[in-house]
Amino acid sequence: MSALVSALTAPMRFVARRAKRGEDAIEYETCEEFDPSKYEHLAAPFPQVDERDAKTPDVWVKRHPDLVRLTGKHPFNVEAQLPQMIDYGWVSPVNLHIVRNHGAVPQLKWSEHTITVKGNVDRKLKITMDELASMRNITFPCLVTCAGNRRKEQNQIKQSIGFNWGPCAVGNTYWTGVPLREVLKKAGVTKPGPGRRFVCFAGPQKELPKSYDNQQGGPGSYGTSIDMETALDPSCDVILAIKQNGKELHPDHGYPVRVLIPGYIGGRMVKWLTEIEVTGEESDNFYHFNDNRVLPSTVDAEKANAEKWWFKPEYIINNLNINGAIAYPWHNELVDVERKSYTLKGYAYSGGGRKIIRVEVSLDQGMSWRLAPFFTEEKPRWAAGSSGDRAKHWCWFLWELDVTVSEMAEAKEILFRAWDQSQNSMPERPTWNVMGMLNNPWYRVRVHKEGSMLRFEHPTQAGPDKDEGWMVNMANKAGGHLNWGWGGSGTPAVP
Amino acid sequence: MSALVSALTAPMRFVARRAKRGEDAIEYETCEEFDPSKYEHLAAPFPQVDERDAKTPDVWVKRHPDLVRLTGKHPFNVEAQLPQMIDYGWVSPVNLHIVRNHGAVPQLKWSEHTITVKGNVDRKLKITMDELASMRNITFPCLVTCAGNRRKEQNQIKQSIGFNWGPCAVGNTYWTGVPLREVLKKAGVTKPGPGRRFVCFAGPQKELPKSYDNQQGGPGSYGTSIDMETALDPSCDVILAIKQNGKELHPDHGYPVRVLIPGYIGGRMVKWLTEIEVTGEESDNFYHFNDNRVLPSTVDAEKANAEKWWFKPEYIINNLNINGAIAYPWHNELVDVERKSYTLKGYAYSGGGRKIIRVEVSLDQGMSWRLAPFFTEEKPRWAAGSSGDRAKHWCWFLWELDVTVSEMAEAKEILFRAWDQSQNSMPERPTWNVMGMLNNPWYRVRVHKEGSMLRFEHPTQAGPDKDEGWMVNMANKAGGHLNWGWGGSGTPAVP
């Protein structure tokens, strides 16, 4: 049994100890345990510029060469190879952390950058970075992921609008910043009210290749909004982040300041934050309405535009849904059948602060499920009783399960699913949607016997040049349009 | 198209209107629209005593004869036939509302009953019903359901500890009562703190056939607890309810007073409330630990006891999960194939205040899903922006979908599933658990062609004597142990 097992119940013990001491349900606003020096090796950028950035506007940005570039060289949209990320453990290195850029990285200077706070406020503000840094900062760990995590699987069913994320559009790091509610307070906004229903965020103008005028944030700005209640609720932990793993932000992650909204999809966490606007209506930024939605499976891009599906309020997505993946065995990994045991590994997370309560693995196509030990290093923030219903969990949970190689050899697939405290689990089949968002079916790794070795096959491999994986193969055979996701015969036929 | 369709967007229009007027995100503590006289016909008990109660301790309780008795005559555990319930519309009649009794109904008198508030409080209280009624009352609609709703389906996989609920262990009514936080305030408890982490509730002693001494609530009392944060959070709406649909409670529903915890499973809403205790630990009542849990599928009753699974905090259930069912066509309903169209009907709900955002029906085994119009009459309480992430929804949503009879005739099954605002949906297959709790897979109605008629078959029928339904038939054929739930071949073979 692995070392993880003993760590399994640490958070529960933590809660129990606190309850025993009769401590108040306090706000864990400072992570006393957070010692920046401990995370230096996980905060530094790669030491030199990648030659692939030589002829791009991002030539000045230092990036890890191992990152898989999903949209060519530029703009920079990357994920790490999942096993490499998992090898680092529960805290991810900044330089392997997912990046989602729409255009060139804005070249901003700490000494010159300001955040404008405007709209329906008592006092308009222009906050310098020094002013922001001098306000009360809090540090806590938080997962950041694109709502498109695992989208490449969904693109095998039918091409969505989005590009091919694999299962590592995730990073779990410590963030330091100023609570948004304290910035709003400075502007005289302490509660929702007439004309104060939303907080809009925008990045720099002309950041994006496409320019939309007359929108929140101005031409070429990426903007979106959240509701005022979430912005003001202390237990939602929305911050303007200025450090990641204890060090100033990397340019790809929003230097000098970005929004961090724990439990939310990454698409609302505006980077290079330039403008905060208090309004009575949602942001009218192009990207607020035309991105970050889950539409029904029958709605394709044409229909979405023609019938204005982007503007129907029920299809907006804010909080993440439950998701996760298998990191070990990795795609094409070979395991000698003579080996005795093997440790499966992966991650799981949910949205809205909901705790992962169960991780399960099946080696018999879902006929039976065994429990996998899992752990988090997160102190339950806003903690309540042992039921855990009120404590917020913003981070991923890592899991490990020891199995014998002989039982893996008998399995057709290794299946993984997780459950959260709302008794929601990952679905058996995907449901296609036009943006390919929040894809979270059981993660399935196929097992192939090749001589004296077992070879493992993931559904897809991140990257535009990776035409492999069992789902890709099935889609290729089906002419690029795999209808397994739509159901019918249930579990996919193993080729 | 049915009348429901035009009502479909009413709640959205409501939100939009409020936002337009620039209204504050106010607390809807009084339902101004609630006019008790409008609900009189939905509040009255059945006019006479059912002769089946003649030789039971409940001989004095007036009950609707149409209710399906699930555990014999006594104790009284009942649900309505779903179509009859749905025919009443969005507000359910009290006398068809689910009842879960463990023993005889306590014969309590308004003039004599008191609630004791004790434990770690500043001021111990003994509150009379007149005192309670004179405090600030609020009225709002709320679904109440047993966590065992739809359990009979799960019992076909393998018998659980629980009895056979069909899909109508639900009721959606208006409740009137005093916010729990105001009672706690009277006792000097206004925030969580040392020794003030939980609020325990208990019904009368000797209510239950089994007597457990040395437990919260005393011998033979049904008790449980919730965390202090939920108890105190205004947006959680926990009340001590004294009226249902505008009239004093029916004895089966807790006369003179019960706890109502919106979004929670019914098992925590203690009826005939006698005692409130503020504690530093969860309730140690027998039923708090040995009931209302979802354990992993590999844990049976023997293992649960031997390995103390009841005491592992991650398996407690509080908030409901997403669920629903098809009411029309009902079991064994016949439809002439010459008929042109048919209106499918049903309900859907989720837990924790999460809104239903999508209802889908499939006539091709899940290969494609069409959207069903759905509606609620609930005003979004604690409403925020149009995203709806913060507004709480405590009620069910009713849905209807017009289909042609000819397409029903071509279908093997009619499948229903719903989605909530956390992008969680109902799973394709059930996952068995030892208590048979929170069973929520796709609801499947089979279509049989019989001459010139279509006959419809539900998975089960509520009631101990109802040995019918396609899942029951499959289980009978499989020797009472249907392993479809555990997976393997995906969608069940249609016999």
PDB file of N, CA, C and O in Angstrom, chain A residues 436-483:
ATOM      1  N   GLY A 436     -17.770  22.122 -26.404  1.00  0.00           N
ATOM      2  CA  GLY A 436     -16.929  21.064 -25.842  1.00  0.00           C
ATOM      3  C   GLY A 436     -16.538  21.347 -24.396  1.00  0.00           C
ATOM      4  O   GLY A 436     -15.428  21.051 -23.971  1.00  0.00           O
ATOM      5  N   MET A 437     -17.456  21.910 -23.627  1.00  0.00           N
ATOM      6  CA  MET A 437     -17.147  22.332 -22.262  1.00  0.00           C
ATOM      7  C   MET A 437     -17.522  21.274 -21.236  1.00  0.00           C
ATOM      8  O   MET A 437     -18.506  20.548 -21.398  1.00  0.00           O
ATOM      9  N   LEU A 438     -16.759  21.260 -20.144  1.00  0.00           N
ATOM     10  CA  LEU A 438     -17.068  20.463 -18.950  1.00  0.00           C
ATOM     11  C   LEU A 438     -17.281  18.980 -19.253  1.00  0.00           C
ATOM     12  O   LEU A 438     -18.141  18.326 -18.664  1.00  0.00           O
ATOM     13  N   ASN A 439     -16.496  18.457 -20.170  1.00  0.00           N
ATOM     14  CA  ASN A 439     -16.557  17.031 -20.510  1.00  0.00           C
ATOM     15  C   ASN A 439     -16.021  16.201 -19.338  1.00  0.00           C
ATOM     16  O   ASN A 439     -14.856  16.343 -18.964  1.00  0.00           O
ATOM     17  N   ASN A 440     -16.837  15.345 -18.777  1.00  0.00           N
ATOM     18  CA  ASN A 440     -16.417  14.656 -17.546  1.00  0.00           C
ATOM     19  C   ASN A 440     -16.864  13.209 -17.404  1.00  0.00           C
ATOM     20  O   ASN A 440     -17.096  12.746 -16.291  1.00  0.00           O
ATOM     21  N   PRO A 441     -17.007  12.453 -18.512  1.00  0.00           N
ATOM     22  CA  PRO A 441     -17.393  11.051 -18.326  1.00  0.00           C
ATOM     23  C   PRO A 441     -16.284  10.231 -17.656  1.00  0.00           C
ATOM     24  O   PRO A 441     -15.140  10.684 -17.545  1.00  0.00           O
ATOM     25  N   TRP A 442     -16.641   9.015 -17.229  1.00  0.00           N
ATOM     26  CA  TRP A 442     -15.656   8.065 -16.698  1.00  0.00           C
ATOM     27  C   TRP A 442     -14.398   8.157 -17.550  1.00  0.00           C
ATOM     28  O   TRP A 442     -14.470   8.121 -18.791  1.00  0.00           O
ATOM     29  N   TYR A 443     -13.246   8.231 -16.895  1.00  0.00           N
ATOM     30  CA  TYR A 443     -11.990   8.237 -17.644  1.00  0.00           C
ATOM     31  C   TYR A 443     -11.586   6.774 -17.874  1.00  0.00           C
ATOM     32  O   TYR A 443     -11.441   6.007 -16.930  1.00  0.00           O
ATOM     33  N   ARG A 444     -11.390   6.414 -19.160  1.00  0.00           N
ATOM     34  CA  ARG A 444     -11.184   5.010 -19.526  1.00  0.00           C
ATOM     35  C   ARG A 444      -9.816   4.826 -20.175  1.00  0.00           C
ATOM     36  O   ARG A 444      -9.514   5.444 -21.193  1.00  0.00           O
ATOM     37  N   VAL A 445      -9.030   3.951 -19.600  1.00  0.00           N
ATOM     38  CA  VAL A 445      -7.728   3.599 -20.183  1.00  0.00           C
ATOM     39  C   VAL A 445      -7.791   2.139 -20.633  1.00  0.00           C
ATOM     40  O   VAL A 445      -8.121   1.260 -19.824  1.00  0.00           O
ATOM     41  N   ARG A 446      -7.502   1.904 -21.892  1.00  0.00           N
ATOM     42  CA  ARG A 446      -7.579   0.532 -22.418  1.00  0.00           C
ATOM     43  C   ARG A 446      -6.288  -0.230 -22.160  1.00  0.00           C
ATOM     44  O   ARG A 446      -5.198   0.356 -22.128  1.00  0.00           O
ATOM     45  N   VAL A 447      -6.452  -1.516 -21.980  1.00  0.00           N
ATOM     46  CA  VAL A 447      -5.310  -2.385 -21.685  1.00  0.00           C
ATOM     47  C   VAL A 447      -5.060  -3.310 -22.882  1.00  0.00           C
ATOM     48  O   VAL A 447      -5.979  -4.011 -23.323  1.00  0.00           O
ATOM     49  N   HIS A 448      -3.839  -3.288 -23.436  1.00  0.00           N
ATOM     50  CA  HIS A 448      -3.497  -4.169 -24.550  1.00  0.00           C
ATOM     51  C   HIS A 448      -2.388  -5.116 -24.113  1.00  0.00           C
ATOM     52  O   HIS A 448      -1.395  -4.676 -23.533  1.00  0.00           O
ATOM     53  N   LYS A 449      -2.567  -6.403 -24.420  1.00  0.00           N
ATOM     54  CA  LYS A 449      -1.505  -7.362 -24.135  1.00  0.00           C
ATOM     55  C   LYS A 449      -0.623  -7.468 -25.365  1.00  0.00           C
ATOM     56  O   LYS A 449      -1.107  -7.816 -26.445  1.00  0.00           O
ATOM     57  N   GLU A 450       0.644  -7.146 -25.198  1.00  0.00           N
ATOM     58  CA  GLU A 450       1.570  -7.221 -26.328  1.00  0.00           C
ATOM     59  C   GLU A 450       2.777  -8.029 -25.885  1.00  0.00           C
ATOM     60  O   GLU A 450       3.698  -7.501 -25.267  1.00  0.00           O
ATOM     61  N   GLY A 451       2.738  -9.323 -26.191  1.00  0.00           N
ATOM     62  CA  GLY A 451       3.819 -10.204 -25.770  1.00  0.00           C
ATOM     63  C   GLY A 451       3.886 -10.278 -24.261  1.00  0.00           C
ATOM     64  O   GLY A 451       2.890 -10.555 -23.598  1.00  0.00           O
ATOM     65  N   SER A 452       5.022  -9.968 -23.704  1.00  0.00           N
ATOM     66  CA  SER A 452       5.185 -10.036 -22.256  1.00  0.00           C
ATOM     67  C   SER A 452       4.882  -8.693 -21.590  1.00  0.00           C
ATOM     68  O   SER A 452       5.145  -8.508 -20.410  1.00  0.00           O
ATOM     69  N   MET A 453       4.335  -7.784 -22.371  1.00  0.00           N
ATOM     70  CA  MET A 453       4.074  -6.448 -21.822  1.00  0.00           C
ATOM     71  C   MET A 453       2.595  -6.087 -21.915  1.00  0.00           C
ATOM     72  O   MET A 453       1.887  -6.542 -22.815  1.00  0.00           O
ATOM     73  N   LEU A 454       2.182  -5.249 -20.975  1.00  0.00           N
ATOM     74  CA  LEU A 454       0.876  -4.597 -21.095  1.00  0.00           C
ATOM     75  C   LEU A 454       1.127  -3.189 -21.626  1.00  0.00           C
ATOM     76  O   LEU A 454       2.014  -2.486 -21.139  1.00  0.00           O
ATOM     77  N   ARG A 455       0.364  -2.803 -22.619  1.00  0.00           N
ATOM     78  CA  ARG A 455       0.460  -1.421 -23.119  1.00  0.00           C
ATOM     79  C   ARG A 455      -0.892  -0.748 -22.856  1.00  0.00           C
ATOM     80  O   ARG A 455      -1.941  -1.350 -23.036  1.00  0.00           O
ATOM     81  N   PHE A 456      -0.840   0.484 -22.435  1.00  0.00           N
ATOM     82  CA  PHE A 456      -2.057   1.195 -22.044  1.00  0.00           C
ATOM     83  C   PHE A 456      -2.373   2.299 -23.038  1.00  0.00           C
ATOM     84  O   PHE A 456      -1.476   2.964 -23.555  1.00  0.00           O
ATOM     85  N   GLU A 457      -3.649   2.480 -23.298  1.00  0.00           N
ATOM     86  CA  GLU A 457      -4.075   3.441 -24.303  1.00  0.00           C
ATOM     87  C   GLU A 457      -5.131   4.379 -23.716  1.00  0.00           C
ATOM     88  O   GLU A 457      -6.201   3.934 -23.299  1.00  0.00           O
ATOM     89  N   HIS A 458      -4.797   5.674 -23.687  1.00  0.00           N
ATOM     90  CA  HIS A 458      -5.759   6.683 -23.220  1.00  0.00           C
ATOM     91  C   HIS A 458      -6.738   7.010 -24.348  1.00  0.00           C
ATOM     92  O   HIS A 458      -6.512   6.662 -25.507  1.00  0.00           O
ATOM     93  N   PRO A 459      -7.846   7.712 -24.027  1.00  0.00           N
ATOM     94  CA  PRO A 459      -8.811   8.026 -25.087  1.00  0.00           C
ATOM     95  C   PRO A 459      -8.219   8.959 -26.147  1.00  0.00           C
ATOM     96  O   PRO A 459      -8.500   8.795 -27.340  1.00  0.00           O
ATOM     97  N   THR A 460      -7.435   9.918 -25.704  1.00  0.00           N
ATOM     98  CA  THR A 460      -6.807  10.861 -26.635  1.00  0.00           C
ATOM     99  C   THR A 460      -5.446  11.242 -26.061  1.00  0.00           C
ATOM    100  O   THR A 460      -5.113  10.894 -24.934  1.00  0.00           O
ATOM    101  N   GLN A 461      -4.697  11.974 -26.857  1.00  0.00           N
ATOM    102  CA  GLN A 461      -3.446  12.585 -26.400  1.00  0.00           C
ATOM    103  C   GLN A 461      -3.521  14.061 -26.732  1.00  0.00           C
ATOM    104  O   GLN A 461      -3.878  14.429 -27.868  1.00  0.00           O
ATOM    105  N   ALA A 462      -3.179  14.911 -25.780  1.00  0.00           N
ATOM    106  CA  ALA A 462      -3.237  16.351 -26.030  1.00  0.00           C
ATOM    107  C   ALA A 462      -2.284  16.733 -27.148  1.00  0.00           C
ATOM    108  O   ALA A 462      -1.210  16.145 -27.291  1.00  0.00           O
ATOM    109  N   GLY A 463      -2.670  17.700 -27.933  1.00  0.00           N
ATOM    110  CA  GLY A 463      -1.795  18.216 -28.983  1.00  0.00           C
ATOM    111  C   GLY A 463      -2.366  17.976 -30.356  1.00  0.00           C
ATOM    112  O   GLY A 463      -2.989  16.939 -30.602  1.00  0.00           O
ATOM    113  N   PRO A 464      -2.139  18.926 -31.257  1.00  0.00           N
ATOM    114  CA  PRO A 464      -2.753  18.842 -32.581  1.00  0.00           C
ATOM    115  C   PRO A 464      -2.165  17.718 -33.434  1.00  0.00           C
ATOM    116  O   PRO A 464      -2.825  17.198 -34.331  1.00  0.00           O
ATOM    117  N   ASP A 465      -0.936  17.319 -33.139  1.00  0.00           N
ATOM    118  CA  ASP A 465      -0.271  16.325 -33.983  1.00  0.00           C
ATOM    119  C   ASP A 465      -0.421  14.904 -33.443  1.00  0.00           C
ATOM    120  O   ASP A 465       0.147  13.965 -33.972  1.00  0.00           O
ATOM    121  N   LYS A 466      -1.197  14.767 -32.392  1.00  0.00           N
ATOM    122  CA  LYS A 466      -1.285  13.454 -31.752  1.00  0.00           C
ATOM    123  C   LYS A 466      -2.541  12.740 -32.205  1.00  0.00           C
ATOM    124  O   LYS A 466      -3.590  12.821 -31.577  1.00  0.00           O
ATOM    125  N   ASP A 467      -2.442  12.021 -33.282  1.00  0.00           N
ATOM    126  CA  ASP A 467      -3.608  11.341 -33.827  1.00  0.00           C
ATOM    127  C   ASP A 467      -3.660   9.923 -33.279  1.00  0.00           C
ATOM    128  O   ASP A 467      -3.602   8.943 -34.024  1.00  0.00           O
ATOM    129  N   GLU A 468      -3.736   9.829 -31.969  1.00  0.00           N
ATOM    130  CA  GLU A 468      -3.750   8.503 -31.359  1.00  0.00           C
ATOM    131  C   GLU A 468      -4.630   8.477 -30.116  1.00  0.00           C
ATOM    132  O   GLU A 468      -5.075   9.516 -29.633  1.00  0.00           O
ATOM    133  N   GLY A 469      -4.834   7.284 -29.610  1.00  0.00           N
ATOM    134  CA  GLY A 469      -5.769   7.103 -28.500  1.00  0.00           C
ATOM    135  C   GLY A 469      -6.965   6.306 -29.001  1.00  0.00           C
ATOM    136  O   GLY A 469      -7.333   6.390 -30.161  1.00  0.00           O
ATOM    137  N   TRP A 470      -7.576   5.520 -28.073  1.00  0.00           N
ATOM    138  CA  TRP A 470      -8.639   4.621 -28.536  1.00  0.00           C
ATOM    139  C   TRP A 470      -9.856   5.366 -29.052  1.00  0.00           C
ATOM    140  O   TRP A 470     -10.531   4.917 -29.968  1.00  0.00           O
ATOM    141  N   MET A 471     -10.124   6.535 -28.500  1.00  0.00           N
ATOM    142  CA  MET A 471     -11.293   7.287 -28.968  1.00  0.00           C
ATOM    143  C   MET A 471     -10.998   7.904 -30.343  1.00  0.00           C
ATOM    144  O   MET A 471     -11.876   7.953 -31.211  1.00  0.00           O
ATOM    145  N   VAL A 472      -9.768   8.343 -30.503  1.00  0.00           N
ATOM    146  CA  VAL A 472      -9.360   8.890 -31.805  1.00  0.00           C
ATOM    147  C   VAL A 472      -9.445   7.793 -32.863  1.00  0.00           C
ATOM    148  O   VAL A 472      -9.970   8.011 -33.962  1.00  0.00           O
ATOM    149  N   ASN A 473      -8.956   6.615 -32.529  1.00  0.00           N
ATOM    150  CA  ASN A 473      -9.023   5.490 -33.468  1.00  0.00           C
ATOM    151  C   ASN A 473     -10.460   5.161 -33.845  1.00  0.00           C
ATOM    152  O   ASN A 473     -10.779   4.937 -35.014  1.00  0.00           O
ATOM    153  N   MET A 474     -11.312   5.125 -32.836  1.00  0.00           N
ATOM    154  CA  MET A 474     -12.719   4.821 -33.113  1.00  0.00           C
ATOM    155  C   MET A 474     -13.348   5.901 -33.988  1.00  0.00           C
ATOM    156  O   MET A 474     -14.115   5.607 -34.901  1.00  0.00           O
ATOM    157  N   ALA A 475     -13.020   7.157 -33.698  1.00  0.00           N
ATOM    158  CA  ALA A 475     -13.574   8.256 -34.494  1.00  0.00           C
ATOM    159  C   ALA A 475     -13.061   8.182 -35.921  1.00  0.00           C
ATOM    160  O   ALA A 475     -13.816   8.380 -36.880  1.00  0.00           O
ATOM    161  N   ASN A 476     -11.771   7.886 -36.079  1.00  0.00           N
ATOM    162  CA  ASN A 476     -11.213   7.775 -37.429  1.00  0.00           C
ATOM    163  C   ASN A 476     -11.932   6.690 -38.228  1.00  0.00           C
ATOM    164  O   ASN A 476     -12.294   6.885 -39.383  1.00  0.00           O
ATOM    165  N   LYS A 477     -12.158   5.557 -37.558  1.00  0.00           N
ATOM    166  CA  LYS A 477     -12.861   4.461 -38.229  1.00  0.00           C
ATOM    167  C   LYS A 477     -14.284   4.857 -38.607  1.00  0.00           C
ATOM    168  O   LYS A 477     -14.825   4.418 -39.621  1.00  0.00           O
ATOM    169  N   ALA A 478     -14.889   5.698 -37.744  1.00  0.00           N
ATOM    170  CA  ALA A 478     -16.282   6.092 -37.979  1.00  0.00           C
ATOM    171  C   ALA A 478     -16.371   7.325 -38.870  1.00  0.00           C
ATOM    172  O   ALA A 478     -17.433   7.944 -38.964  1.00  0.00           O
ATOM    173  N   GLY A 479     -15.264   7.707 -39.484  1.00  0.00           N
ATOM    174  CA  GLY A 479     -15.294   8.869 -40.368  1.00  0.00           C
ATOM    175  C   GLY A 479     -15.259  10.193 -39.626  1.00  0.00           C
ATOM    176  O   GLY A 479     -15.777  11.199 -40.102  1.00  0.00           O
ATOM    177  N   GLY A 480     -14.659  10.167 -38.446  1.00  0.00           N
ATOM    178  CA  GLY A 480     -14.479  11.420 -37.698  1.00  0.00           C
ATOM    179  C   GLY A 480     -15.696  11.847 -36.901  1.00  0.00           C
ATOM    180  O   GLY A 480     -15.753  12.951 -36.370  1.00  0.00           O
ATOM    181  N   HIS A 481     -16.649  10.998 -36.797  1.00  0.00           N
ATOM    182  CA  HIS A 481     -17.906  11.377 -36.151  1.00  0.00           C
ATOM    183  C   HIS A 481     -18.378  10.179 -35.325  1.00  0.00           C
ATOM    184  O   HIS A 481     -19.193   9.383 -35.761  1.00  0.00           O
ATOM    185  N   LEU A 482     -17.840  10.092 -34.126  1.00  0.00           N
ATOM    186  CA  LEU A 482     -18.069   8.930 -33.274  1.00  0.00           C
ATOM    187  C   LEU A 482     -19.386   9.055 -32.530  1.00  0.00           C
ATOM    188  O   LEU A 482     -19.558   9.968 -31.736  1.00  0.00           O
ATOM    189  N   ASN A 483     -20.319   8.160 -32.782  1.00  0.00           N
ATOM    190  CA  ASN A 483     -21.614   8.351 -32.133  1.00  0.00           C
ATOM    191  C   ASN A 483     -21.770   7.577 -30.826  1.00  0.00           C
ATOM    192  O   ASN A 483     -22.851   7.502 -30.275  1.00  0.00           O
TER     193      ASN A 483
END
